[in-house]
Short mmCIF file of N, CA and C in Angstrom, two decimals:
data_model
loop_
_atom_site.label_atom_id
_atom_site.label_comp_id
_atom_site.label_asym_id
_atom_site.label_seq_id
_atom_site.Cartn_x
_atom_site.Cartn_y
_atom_site.Cartn_z
N UNK A 1 0.83 -1.19 0.00
CA UNK A 1 0.00 0.00 0.00
C UNK A 1 0.87 1.26 0.00
N UNK A 2 2.11 1.14 0.49
CA UNK A 2 2.99 2.31 0.56
C UNK A 2 3.25 2.90 -0.82
N UNK A 3 3.36 2.04 -1.85
CA UNK A 3 3.60 2.54 -3.20
C UNK A 3 2.40 3.33 -3.71
N UNK A 4 1.20 2.94 -3.29
CA UNK A 4 -0.01 3.59 -3.77
C UNK A 4 -0.19 4.97 -3.15
N UNK A 5 0.17 5.13 -1.86
CA UNK A 5 -0.01 6.43 -1.21
C UNK A 5 1.24 7.30 -1.28
N UNK A 6 2.37 6.72 -1.68
CA UNK A 6 3.60 7.48 -1.89
C UNK A 6 4.40 7.71 -0.62
N UNK A 7 5.61 8.23 -0.83
CA UNK A 7 6.50 8.58 0.29
C UNK A 7 5.80 9.63 1.15
N UNK A 8 5.77 9.41 2.44
CA UNK A 8 5.14 10.34 3.40
C UNK A 8 3.71 10.70 2.98
N UNK A 9 3.02 9.74 2.39
CA UNK A 9 1.62 9.90 1.94
C UNK A 9 1.46 11.03 0.91
N UNK A 10 2.52 11.32 0.15
CA UNK A 10 2.49 12.42 -0.83
C UNK A 10 1.35 12.25 -1.84
N UNK A 11 1.22 11.05 -2.41
CA UNK A 11 0.19 10.82 -3.42
C UNK A 11 -1.21 10.87 -2.80
N UNK A 12 -1.33 10.36 -1.60
CA UNK A 12 -2.61 10.40 -0.89
C UNK A 12 -3.05 11.85 -0.66
N UNK A 13 -2.11 12.71 -0.27
CA UNK A 13 -2.44 14.12 -0.05
C UNK A 13 -2.86 14.81 -1.35
N UNK A 14 -2.20 14.46 -2.46
CA UNK A 14 -2.60 15.02 -3.76
C UNK A 14 -4.04 14.65 -4.08
N UNK A 15 -4.37 13.39 -3.85
CA UNK A 15 -5.72 12.91 -4.15
C UNK A 15 -6.74 13.55 -3.21
N UNK A 16 -6.41 13.65 -1.92
CA UNK A 16 -7.32 14.26 -0.96
C UNK A 16 -7.59 15.73 -1.28
N UNK A 17 -6.57 16.44 -1.76
CA UNK A 17 -6.75 17.85 -2.12
C UNK A 17 -7.65 18.02 -3.35
N UNK A 18 -7.68 17.01 -4.22
CA UNK A 18 -8.43 17.12 -5.47
C UNK A 18 -9.90 16.72 -5.32
N UNK A 19 -10.22 15.99 -4.26
CA UNK A 19 -11.58 15.48 -4.09
C UNK A 19 -12.14 15.91 -2.74
N UNK A 20 -13.46 16.04 -2.68
CA UNK A 20 -14.12 16.41 -1.43
C UNK A 20 -14.44 15.18 -0.58
N UNK A 21 -14.46 14.01 -1.20
CA UNK A 21 -14.78 12.78 -0.47
C UNK A 21 -13.73 12.51 0.61
N UNK A 22 -14.16 11.80 1.64
CA UNK A 22 -13.26 11.46 2.74
C UNK A 22 -12.54 10.15 2.41
N UNK A 23 -11.21 10.17 2.52
CA UNK A 23 -10.39 9.00 2.19
C UNK A 23 -9.65 8.59 3.46
N UNK A 24 -9.86 7.35 3.87
CA UNK A 24 -9.17 6.84 5.06
C UNK A 24 -8.37 5.61 4.65
N UNK A 25 -7.07 5.61 4.97
CA UNK A 25 -6.20 4.48 4.66
C UNK A 25 -5.71 3.89 5.97
N UNK A 26 -6.01 2.62 6.19
CA UNK A 26 -5.56 1.89 7.38
C UNK A 26 -4.93 0.59 6.90
N UNK A 27 -3.62 0.48 7.02
CA UNK A 27 -2.94 -0.73 6.55
C UNK A 27 -3.13 -0.89 5.07
N UNK A 28 -3.76 -2.01 4.67
CA UNK A 28 -3.99 -2.22 3.24
C UNK A 28 -5.47 -2.07 2.89
N UNK A 29 -6.19 -1.28 3.69
CA UNK A 29 -7.61 -1.01 3.45
C UNK A 29 -7.83 0.48 3.20
N UNK A 30 -8.60 0.76 2.15
CA UNK A 30 -8.94 2.15 1.81
C UNK A 30 -10.45 2.30 1.95
N UNK A 31 -10.90 3.27 2.74
CA UNK A 31 -12.32 3.53 2.92
C UNK A 31 -12.63 4.89 2.28
N UNK A 32 -13.64 4.91 1.41
CA UNK A 32 -14.05 6.13 0.71
C UNK A 32 -15.47 6.48 1.12
N UNK A 33 -15.68 7.74 1.52
CA UNK A 33 -17.00 8.21 1.92
C UNK A 33 -17.27 9.55 1.27
N UNK A 34 -18.49 9.71 0.75
CA UNK A 34 -18.85 10.99 0.15
C UNK A 34 -19.79 10.81 -1.02
N UNK A 35 -19.79 11.80 -1.93
CA UNK A 35 -20.62 11.80 -3.12
C UNK A 35 -20.38 10.52 -3.93
N UNK A 36 -21.45 9.89 -4.40
CA UNK A 36 -21.35 8.61 -5.11
C UNK A 36 -20.46 8.70 -6.36
N UNK A 37 -20.57 9.80 -7.08
CA UNK A 37 -19.76 9.95 -8.30
C UNK A 37 -18.28 10.08 -7.95
N UNK A 38 -17.99 10.86 -6.90
CA UNK A 38 -16.59 10.99 -6.47
C UNK A 38 -16.04 9.67 -5.96
N UNK A 39 -16.83 8.95 -5.20
CA UNK A 39 -16.39 7.65 -4.68
C UNK A 39 -16.12 6.70 -5.83
N UNK A 40 -16.96 6.74 -6.87
CA UNK A 40 -16.75 5.90 -8.05
C UNK A 40 -15.44 6.28 -8.75
N UNK A 41 -15.20 7.58 -8.92
CA UNK A 41 -13.95 8.04 -9.53
C UNK A 41 -12.75 7.65 -8.70
N UNK A 42 -12.84 7.82 -7.39
CA UNK A 42 -11.74 7.46 -6.50
C UNK A 42 -11.48 5.95 -6.51
N UNK A 43 -12.54 5.17 -6.59
CA UNK A 43 -12.38 3.71 -6.66
C UNK A 43 -11.61 3.33 -7.92
N UNK A 44 -11.97 3.95 -9.05
CA UNK A 44 -11.26 3.68 -10.30
C UNK A 44 -9.80 4.14 -10.20
N UNK A 45 -9.56 5.30 -9.59
CA UNK A 45 -8.21 5.83 -9.46
C UNK A 45 -7.34 4.92 -8.58
N UNK A 46 -7.86 4.55 -7.42
CA UNK A 46 -7.09 3.67 -6.53
C UNK A 46 -6.88 2.29 -7.15
N UNK A 47 -7.88 1.78 -7.85
CA UNK A 47 -7.72 0.48 -8.53
C UNK A 47 -6.60 0.55 -9.55
N UNK A 48 -6.56 1.66 -10.29
CA UNK A 48 -5.51 1.85 -11.29
C UNK A 48 -4.13 1.95 -10.62
N UNK A 49 -4.04 2.69 -9.52
CA UNK A 49 -2.77 2.83 -8.81
C UNK A 49 -2.30 1.49 -8.23
N UNK A 50 -3.24 0.70 -7.71
CA UNK A 50 -2.89 -0.61 -7.16
C UNK A 50 -2.41 -1.53 -8.28
N UNK A 51 -3.10 -1.51 -9.42
CA UNK A 51 -2.69 -2.34 -10.56
C UNK A 51 -1.30 -1.94 -11.04
N UNK A 52 -1.04 -0.64 -11.07
CA UNK A 52 0.28 -0.13 -11.48
C UNK A 52 1.36 -0.63 -10.52
N UNK A 53 1.09 -0.54 -9.21
CA UNK A 53 2.07 -0.99 -8.21
C UNK A 53 2.27 -2.50 -8.28
N UNK A 54 1.20 -3.26 -8.50
CA UNK A 54 1.32 -4.71 -8.61
C UNK A 54 2.14 -5.10 -9.82
N UNK A 55 2.13 -4.25 -10.86
CA UNK A 55 2.91 -4.51 -12.07
C UNK A 55 4.37 -4.15 -11.91
N UNK A 56 4.76 -3.69 -10.72
CA UNK A 56 6.17 -3.39 -10.46
C UNK A 56 6.55 -1.94 -10.67
N UNK A 57 5.61 -1.12 -11.13
CA UNK A 57 5.90 0.30 -11.32
C UNK A 57 5.45 1.07 -10.09
N UNK A 58 6.12 2.19 -9.83
CA UNK A 58 5.73 3.02 -8.70
C UNK A 58 5.07 4.29 -9.21
N UNK A 59 3.83 4.54 -8.82
CA UNK A 59 3.15 5.76 -9.29
C UNK A 59 3.90 7.01 -8.83
N UNK A 60 3.92 8.02 -9.68
CA UNK A 60 4.56 9.28 -9.34
C UNK A 60 3.50 10.35 -9.15
N UNK A 61 3.92 11.48 -8.59
CA UNK A 61 2.99 12.60 -8.41
C UNK A 61 2.47 13.08 -9.76
N UNK A 62 3.32 13.12 -10.78
CA UNK A 62 2.89 13.52 -12.12
C UNK A 62 1.82 12.58 -12.65
N UNK A 63 2.04 11.28 -12.46
CA UNK A 63 1.08 10.29 -12.93
C UNK A 63 -0.28 10.51 -12.25
N UNK A 64 -0.26 10.74 -10.94
CA UNK A 64 -1.51 10.95 -10.19
C UNK A 64 -2.21 12.23 -10.66
N UNK A 65 -1.44 13.31 -10.87
CA UNK A 65 -2.04 14.57 -11.35
C UNK A 65 -2.71 14.37 -12.71
N UNK A 66 -2.01 13.68 -13.63
CA UNK A 66 -2.57 13.43 -14.96
C UNK A 66 -3.81 12.56 -14.85
N UNK A 67 -3.78 11.54 -13.99
CA UNK A 67 -4.92 10.65 -13.81
C UNK A 67 -6.13 11.44 -13.30
N UNK A 68 -5.90 12.33 -12.35
CA UNK A 68 -7.00 13.15 -11.82
C UNK A 68 -7.56 14.06 -12.90
N UNK A 69 -6.69 14.67 -13.70
CA UNK A 69 -7.15 15.53 -14.80
C UNK A 69 -7.99 14.73 -15.79
N UNK A 70 -7.54 13.52 -16.12
CA UNK A 70 -8.29 12.68 -17.05
C UNK A 70 -9.67 12.33 -16.49
N UNK A 71 -9.72 12.06 -15.21
CA UNK A 71 -11.00 11.70 -14.59
C UNK A 71 -11.94 12.91 -14.54
N UNK A 72 -11.38 14.09 -14.33
CA UNK A 72 -12.19 15.32 -14.29
C UNK A 72 -12.83 15.59 -15.65
N UNK A 73 -12.05 15.40 -16.72
CA UNK A 73 -12.59 15.64 -18.06
C UNK A 73 -13.43 14.46 -18.53
N UNK A 74 -13.33 13.33 -17.83
CA UNK A 74 -14.09 12.10 -18.15
C UNK A 74 -13.83 11.61 -19.56
N UNK A 75 -12.64 11.93 -20.11
CA UNK A 75 -12.32 11.47 -21.45
C UNK A 75 -11.79 10.05 -21.44
N UNK A 76 -10.82 9.78 -20.60
CA UNK A 76 -10.18 8.47 -20.57
C UNK A 76 -9.92 8.07 -19.13
N UNK A 77 -9.93 6.79 -18.88
CA UNK A 77 -9.45 6.29 -17.60
C UNK A 77 -7.92 6.28 -17.68
N UNK A 78 -7.21 6.48 -16.59
CA UNK A 78 -5.75 6.48 -16.62
C UNK A 78 -5.16 5.22 -17.25
N UNK A 79 -5.83 4.08 -17.05
CA UNK A 79 -5.30 2.83 -17.60
C UNK A 79 -5.30 2.84 -19.12
N UNK A 80 -6.22 3.58 -19.75
CA UNK A 80 -6.26 3.66 -21.21
C UNK A 80 -4.96 4.26 -21.74
N UNK A 81 -4.45 5.30 -21.07
CA UNK A 81 -3.19 5.90 -21.50
C UNK A 81 -2.02 4.97 -21.21
N UNK A 82 -2.03 4.36 -20.04
CA UNK A 82 -0.91 3.51 -19.65
C UNK A 82 -0.78 2.30 -20.58
N UNK A 83 -1.91 1.79 -21.04
CA UNK A 83 -1.89 0.60 -21.88
C UNK A 83 -1.66 0.90 -23.35
N UNK A 84 -1.71 2.17 -23.75
CA UNK A 84 -1.51 2.56 -25.15
C UNK A 84 -0.02 2.77 -25.40
N UNK A 85 0.71 1.70 -25.61
CA UNK A 85 2.15 1.78 -25.85
C UNK A 85 2.38 1.89 -27.35
N UNK A 86 3.01 2.98 -27.76
CA UNK A 86 3.27 3.21 -29.18
C UNK A 86 4.49 2.43 -29.63
N UNK A 87 5.52 2.44 -28.78
CA UNK A 87 6.80 1.89 -29.17
C UNK A 87 7.60 1.62 -27.91
N UNK A 88 8.40 0.58 -27.91
CA UNK A 88 9.30 0.33 -26.79
C UNK A 88 10.72 0.50 -27.31
N UNK A 89 11.48 1.37 -26.65
CA UNK A 89 12.83 1.67 -27.07
C UNK A 89 13.75 1.57 -25.86
N UNK A 90 14.74 0.72 -25.95
CA UNK A 90 15.69 0.50 -24.86
C UNK A 90 15.00 0.20 -23.54
N UNK A 91 13.97 -0.60 -23.61
CA UNK A 91 13.26 -1.01 -22.40
C UNK A 91 12.27 0.00 -21.86
N UNK A 92 12.15 1.17 -22.50
CA UNK A 92 11.20 2.19 -22.05
C UNK A 92 10.03 2.27 -23.02
N UNK A 93 8.85 2.33 -22.47
CA UNK A 93 7.64 2.42 -23.30
C UNK A 93 7.36 3.88 -23.64
N UNK A 94 7.09 4.13 -24.89
CA UNK A 94 6.69 5.48 -25.33
C UNK A 94 5.18 5.43 -25.48
N UNK A 95 4.50 6.31 -24.74
CA UNK A 95 3.03 6.32 -24.74
C UNK A 95 2.55 7.75 -24.54
N UNK A 96 1.30 8.03 -24.95
CA UNK A 96 0.75 9.36 -24.69
C UNK A 96 0.56 9.55 -23.18
N UNK A 97 0.78 10.79 -22.71
CA UNK A 97 0.68 11.05 -21.28
C UNK A 97 -0.52 11.91 -20.91
N UNK A 98 -1.12 12.57 -21.87
CA UNK A 98 -2.27 13.43 -21.60
C UNK A 98 -3.42 13.06 -22.53
N UNK A 99 -4.60 13.56 -22.21
CA UNK A 99 -5.77 13.31 -23.06
C UNK A 99 -5.56 13.89 -24.45
N UNK A 100 -4.94 15.08 -24.54
CA UNK A 100 -4.66 15.69 -25.84
C UNK A 100 -3.71 14.84 -26.67
N UNK A 101 -2.68 14.30 -26.04
CA UNK A 101 -1.74 13.44 -26.76
C UNK A 101 -2.44 12.16 -27.22
N UNK A 102 -3.34 11.63 -26.40
CA UNK A 102 -4.08 10.43 -26.78
C UNK A 102 -4.97 10.70 -27.98
N UNK A 103 -5.65 11.85 -28.01
CA UNK A 103 -6.48 12.21 -29.17
C UNK A 103 -5.61 12.35 -30.42
N UNK A 104 -4.42 12.96 -30.26
CA UNK A 104 -3.49 13.15 -31.38
C UNK A 104 -3.05 11.80 -31.95
N UNK A 105 -2.67 10.88 -31.09
CA UNK A 105 -2.21 9.55 -31.52
C UNK A 105 -3.36 8.80 -32.18
N UNK A 106 -4.55 8.89 -31.62
CA UNK A 106 -5.71 8.23 -32.23
C UNK A 106 -6.01 8.82 -33.60
N UNK A 107 -5.85 10.14 -33.76
CA UNK A 107 -6.07 10.78 -35.06
C UNK A 107 -5.05 10.29 -36.08
N UNK A 108 -3.80 10.12 -35.65
CA UNK A 108 -2.76 9.60 -36.55
C UNK A 108 -3.13 8.18 -36.98
N UNK A 109 -3.63 7.39 -36.06
CA UNK A 109 -4.01 6.00 -36.38
C UNK A 109 -5.18 5.95 -37.37
N UNK A 110 -6.14 6.87 -37.23
CA UNK A 110 -7.38 6.81 -38.01
C UNK A 110 -7.29 7.48 -39.37
N UNK A 111 -6.38 8.44 -39.55
CA UNK A 111 -6.35 9.23 -40.78
C UNK A 111 -5.01 9.10 -41.49
N UNK A 112 -5.05 9.19 -42.82
CA UNK A 112 -3.83 9.11 -43.61
C UNK A 112 -2.93 10.31 -43.36
N UNK A 113 -3.52 11.49 -43.31
CA UNK A 113 -2.77 12.72 -43.06
C UNK A 113 -3.35 13.39 -41.82
N UNK A 114 -2.47 13.75 -40.89
CA UNK A 114 -2.89 14.41 -39.66
C UNK A 114 -2.02 15.63 -39.44
N UNK A 115 -2.63 16.77 -39.20
CA UNK A 115 -1.89 17.98 -38.86
C UNK A 115 -2.00 18.19 -37.36
N UNK A 116 -0.87 18.37 -36.71
CA UNK A 116 -0.86 18.63 -35.28
C UNK A 116 -0.35 20.04 -35.03
N UNK A 117 -1.16 20.86 -34.38
CA UNK A 117 -0.75 22.22 -34.08
C UNK A 117 -0.86 22.44 -32.58
N UNK A 118 0.11 23.13 -32.03
CA UNK A 118 0.08 23.40 -30.61
C UNK A 118 1.38 24.00 -30.15
N UNK A 119 1.46 24.34 -28.88
CA UNK A 119 2.66 24.98 -28.34
C UNK A 119 3.88 24.05 -28.40
N UNK A 120 5.05 24.65 -28.37
CA UNK A 120 6.30 23.88 -28.37
C UNK A 120 6.37 23.03 -27.10
N UNK A 121 6.93 21.85 -27.25
CA UNK A 121 7.15 20.99 -26.09
C UNK A 121 5.98 20.15 -25.67
N UNK A 122 4.95 20.06 -26.51
CA UNK A 122 3.77 19.27 -26.12
C UNK A 122 3.81 17.85 -26.67
N UNK A 123 4.88 17.49 -27.39
CA UNK A 123 5.05 16.12 -27.84
C UNK A 123 4.59 15.82 -29.25
N UNK A 124 4.31 16.85 -30.05
CA UNK A 124 3.80 16.62 -31.40
C UNK A 124 4.79 15.82 -32.25
N UNK A 125 6.01 16.29 -32.36
CA UNK A 125 7.02 15.61 -33.19
C UNK A 125 7.42 14.28 -32.58
N UNK A 126 7.60 14.25 -31.28
CA UNK A 126 8.05 13.04 -30.59
C UNK A 126 7.05 11.90 -30.81
N UNK A 127 5.76 12.18 -30.62
CA UNK A 127 4.75 11.14 -30.79
C UNK A 127 4.58 10.75 -32.25
N UNK A 128 4.66 11.73 -33.15
CA UNK A 128 4.54 11.41 -34.58
C UNK A 128 5.70 10.51 -35.01
N UNK A 129 6.90 10.80 -34.53
CA UNK A 129 8.06 9.96 -34.88
C UNK A 129 7.93 8.57 -34.25
N UNK A 130 7.44 8.48 -33.04
CA UNK A 130 7.24 7.18 -32.40
C UNK A 130 6.24 6.35 -33.21
N UNK A 131 5.17 7.00 -33.67
CA UNK A 131 4.18 6.30 -34.49
C UNK A 131 4.80 5.85 -35.82
N UNK A 132 5.63 6.72 -36.42
CA UNK A 132 6.27 6.39 -37.70
C UNK A 132 7.24 5.23 -37.54
N UNK A 133 8.04 5.24 -36.50
CA UNK A 133 9.01 4.16 -36.27
C UNK A 133 8.27 2.85 -35.99
N UNK A 134 7.19 2.93 -35.21
CA UNK A 134 6.40 1.73 -34.92
C UNK A 134 5.81 1.15 -36.21
N UNK A 135 5.30 2.01 -37.10
CA UNK A 135 4.75 1.55 -38.38
C UNK A 135 5.85 0.93 -39.23
N UNK A 136 7.04 1.51 -39.19
CA UNK A 136 8.18 0.98 -39.94
C UNK A 136 8.56 -0.40 -39.41
N UNK A 137 8.60 -0.55 -38.10
CA UNK A 137 8.94 -1.85 -37.49
C UNK A 137 7.91 -2.92 -37.82
N UNK A 138 6.63 -2.52 -37.90
CA UNK A 138 5.56 -3.47 -38.23
C UNK A 138 5.45 -3.69 -39.73
N UNK A 139 6.32 -3.05 -40.49
CA UNK A 139 6.34 -3.14 -41.96
C UNK A 139 5.04 -2.66 -42.60
N UNK A 140 4.37 -1.69 -41.93
CA UNK A 140 3.18 -1.06 -42.51
C UNK A 140 3.60 -0.01 -43.54
N UNK A 141 4.81 0.52 -43.39
CA UNK A 141 5.37 1.47 -44.35
C UNK A 141 6.79 1.01 -44.69
N UNK A 142 7.25 1.40 -45.88
CA UNK A 142 8.58 0.99 -46.32
C UNK A 142 9.68 1.96 -45.92
N UNK A 143 9.31 3.22 -45.71
CA UNK A 143 10.30 4.22 -45.31
C UNK A 143 9.61 5.40 -44.66
N UNK A 144 10.39 6.15 -43.90
CA UNK A 144 9.92 7.37 -43.25
C UNK A 144 10.70 8.52 -43.85
N UNK A 145 10.00 9.54 -44.31
CA UNK A 145 10.65 10.69 -44.93
C UNK A 145 10.46 11.90 -44.02
N UNK A 146 11.55 12.49 -43.58
CA UNK A 146 11.50 13.70 -42.76
C UNK A 146 11.69 14.91 -43.65
N UNK A 147 10.89 15.93 -43.45
CA UNK A 147 11.04 17.16 -44.22
C UNK A 147 11.04 18.35 -43.27
N UNK A 148 11.55 19.47 -43.77
CA UNK A 148 11.49 20.71 -43.02
C UNK A 148 11.39 21.85 -44.03
N UNK A 149 10.89 23.00 -43.62
CA UNK A 149 10.73 24.11 -44.57
C UNK A 149 12.08 24.65 -45.02
N UNK A 150 12.15 25.08 -46.29
CA UNK A 150 13.37 25.69 -46.82
C UNK A 150 13.50 27.10 -46.26
N UNK A 151 12.38 27.80 -46.16
CA UNK A 151 12.37 29.17 -45.65
C UNK A 151 12.13 29.10 -44.15
N UNK A 152 12.97 29.79 -43.38
CA UNK A 152 12.81 29.78 -41.93
C UNK A 152 11.57 30.53 -41.53
N UNK A 153 10.91 30.05 -40.53
CA UNK A 153 9.65 30.64 -40.06
C UNK A 153 9.89 31.46 -38.82
N UNK A 154 10.82 32.41 -38.87
CA UNK A 154 11.08 33.29 -37.74
C UNK A 154 12.05 32.75 -36.73
N UNK A 155 12.60 31.57 -36.97
CA UNK A 155 13.59 31.03 -36.05
C UNK A 155 14.62 30.25 -36.84
N UNK A 156 15.79 30.11 -36.31
CA UNK A 156 16.84 29.38 -36.99
C UNK A 156 16.65 27.89 -36.74
N UNK A 157 16.43 27.15 -37.80
CA UNK A 157 16.18 25.70 -37.67
C UNK A 157 17.45 24.88 -37.87
N UNK A 158 18.57 25.53 -38.14
CA UNK A 158 19.84 24.79 -38.26
C UNK A 158 20.20 24.37 -39.65
#
């Protein structure tokens, strides 16, 4: 249970701050009291965290924050993102981490051409390349062609 609540109950405090329901942890028992919808969300969240810990991974504060955000938007359960592995490289799984990244990856899967627009650092190129390499490994495509603009768009591209 220590992996689920984190060092010094860090993860438990994150979850308690995000929900109004009362959460009591005694040993390996979790008691949830409050609004039925919140209790249902918390049950799914704790089940996901327990499954993650049983799989040998330790949940992080970032993982818990993303899981709470996903549950708030009701788009995906955290396990949907965790199980969507695009590519494994050097023993590390590359997967979408946010609901927006999951929608982007699903759009790439469903459409021949996908345009991704958004702020720098949100994973557009990284996820697109992971999808391309995965398709290349599965022999769905024969080659990957990288392009860049000839004219600079206000910044030096090298």
